[in-house]
Amino acid sequence: MEISTLATYHCLAFVWYFFVAYSITHVKTEEPPSELFLYGGQWKYLTVLNLVLQAVFYGVSFLADVLRLIKKLRCAKCVISSRDLLFSVLAFPVSTFVSISFWVLYTYNRELVYPKSLDGVIPLWLNHAMHTAVFPFALLEILALPHRYPAKKKGLILLGFVAFLYISWVLWIYSVTGEWVYPLFALFSPSGLAAFFAGSLAIVVFCYNFGEFLNRMIWGQSKFSS
């Protein structure tokens, strides 16, 4: 794909995610559903954090494209390295995990992750923008250009560290409020919850490996953007 076309795509994707993130963080309602609580605001939900993550990623990608267009190749090389690390370790695995886990749990019992009362607060298009469109966007990014993945050990350590930070945030919120971010967590005993977190981490690792596999199958071992 031509650099100018990539720049246009990445700019539009950045604007889209910025708009979606802005929309969900500014949803207003006179009477919030009883399932919601104020502590942590929207920033306790992985879905919202993922929207911000995607906006940052596409912003960095657009910057890399612009630097290549204006022939600032030394600066572009550094930004591209950051872009690829951000995509491989976080942007692809997190968006894939958010989409798959949400719709699996929603199909099983939506009250565990997205109570029906939210239908009157969050428009249908916004729900799909947050939980459905993120996966096709991630796949399209892999098809658009190759990304250099870090060494497997480094990538998984970084991914695991970010997962640890989010789990710690969820547990902190529970320790302060006595309420779980997601109603699903209330169903588990402490050991069951630990097993659930471990299983979720295993799925995220699978998503990481899946992205690396797709990148390698489509672009081969040696073709990387520069």
GROMACS .gro file of N, CA, C and O in nm, residues 16 35 43 51-52 54 57 65 81 107 137 140 175 177 182 198 210 215:
model
   72
   16TRP      N    1  -1.159   0.821   1.398
   16TRP     CA    2  -1.270   0.734   1.437
   16TRP      C    3  -1.258   0.692   1.583
   16TRP      O    4  -1.353   0.704   1.660
   35GLU      N    5  -2.640  -0.088   3.809
   35GLU     CA    6  -2.521  -0.172   3.796
   35GLU      C    7  -2.393  -0.089   3.785
   35GLU      O    8  -2.283  -0.142   3.802
   43TRP      N    9  -1.279   0.467   3.317
   43TRP     CA   10  -1.143   0.413   3.303
   43TRP      C   11  -1.124   0.281   3.376
   43TRP      O   12  -1.013   0.228   3.380
   51LEU      N   13  -1.011   0.155   2.360
   51LEU     CA   14  -1.039   0.261   2.264
   51LEU      C   15  -0.928   0.367   2.266
   51LEU      O   16  -0.883   0.414   2.161
   52VAL      N   17  -0.885   0.403   2.385
   52VAL     CA   18  -0.777   0.500   2.399
   52VAL      C   19  -0.648   0.443   2.341
   52VAL      O   20  -0.572   0.511   2.270
   54GLN      N   21  -0.617   0.219   2.104
   54GLN     CA   22  -0.625   0.218   1.958
   54GLN      C   23  -0.604   0.358   1.900
   54GLN      O   24  -0.538   0.376   1.797
   57PHE      N   25  -0.238   0.426   1.914
   57PHE     CA   26  -0.168   0.349   1.813
   57PHE      C   27  -0.183   0.411   1.674
   57PHE      O   28  -0.084   0.427   1.601
   65ASP      N   29   0.379   0.762   0.914
   65ASP     CA   30   0.352   0.780   0.771
   65ASP      C   31   0.391   0.920   0.725
   65ASP      O   32   0.451   0.937   0.618
   81SER      N   33   0.940   0.179   1.495
   81SER     CA   34   0.970   0.077   1.596
   81SER      C   35   0.869   0.083   1.711
   81SER      O   36   0.822  -0.021   1.758
  107THR      N   37  -2.329  -1.356   2.463
  107THR     CA   38  -2.416  -1.462   2.410
  107THR      C   39  -2.458  -1.559   2.520
  107THR      O   40  -2.573  -1.605   2.524
  137PHE      N   41  -1.081  -0.390   1.244
  137PHE     CA   42  -0.978  -0.287   1.232
  137PHE      C   43  -0.839  -0.348   1.254
  137PHE      O   44  -0.743  -0.315   1.183
  140LEU      N   45  -0.745  -0.557   0.954
  140LEU     CA   46  -0.713  -0.471   0.840
  140LEU      C   47  -0.572  -0.412   0.853
  140LEU      O   48  -0.500  -0.397   0.753
  175SER      N   49  -1.147  -0.344   4.630
  175SER     CA   50  -1.108  -0.324   4.770
  175SER      C   51  -1.162  -0.192   4.824
  175SER      O   52  -1.189  -0.179   4.944
  177THR      N   53  -1.444  -0.013   4.684
  177THR     CA   54  -1.589   0.003   4.670
  177THR      C   55  -1.670  -0.119   4.714
  177THR      O   56  -1.789  -0.107   4.743
  182TYR      N   57  -1.699  -0.585   3.669
  182TYR     CA   58  -1.791  -0.666   3.589
  182TYR      C   59  -1.867  -0.761   3.682
  182TYR      O   60  -1.806  -0.830   3.764
  198ALA      N   61  -0.620  -1.617   3.516
  198ALA     CA   62  -0.515  -1.693   3.449
  198ALA      C   63  -0.562  -1.740   3.311
  198ALA      O   64  -0.487  -1.735   3.213
  210PHE      N   65  -0.154  -1.535   1.771
  210PHE     CA   66  -0.236  -1.535   1.650
  210PHE      C   67  -0.199  -1.418   1.560
  210PHE      O   68  -0.185  -1.433   1.438
  215ASN      N   69   0.072  -1.216   1.075
  215ASN     CA   70   0.173  -1.126   1.020
  215ASN      C   71   0.278  -1.204   0.941
  215ASN      O   72   0.320  -1.164   0.831
   0.00000   0.00000   0.00000
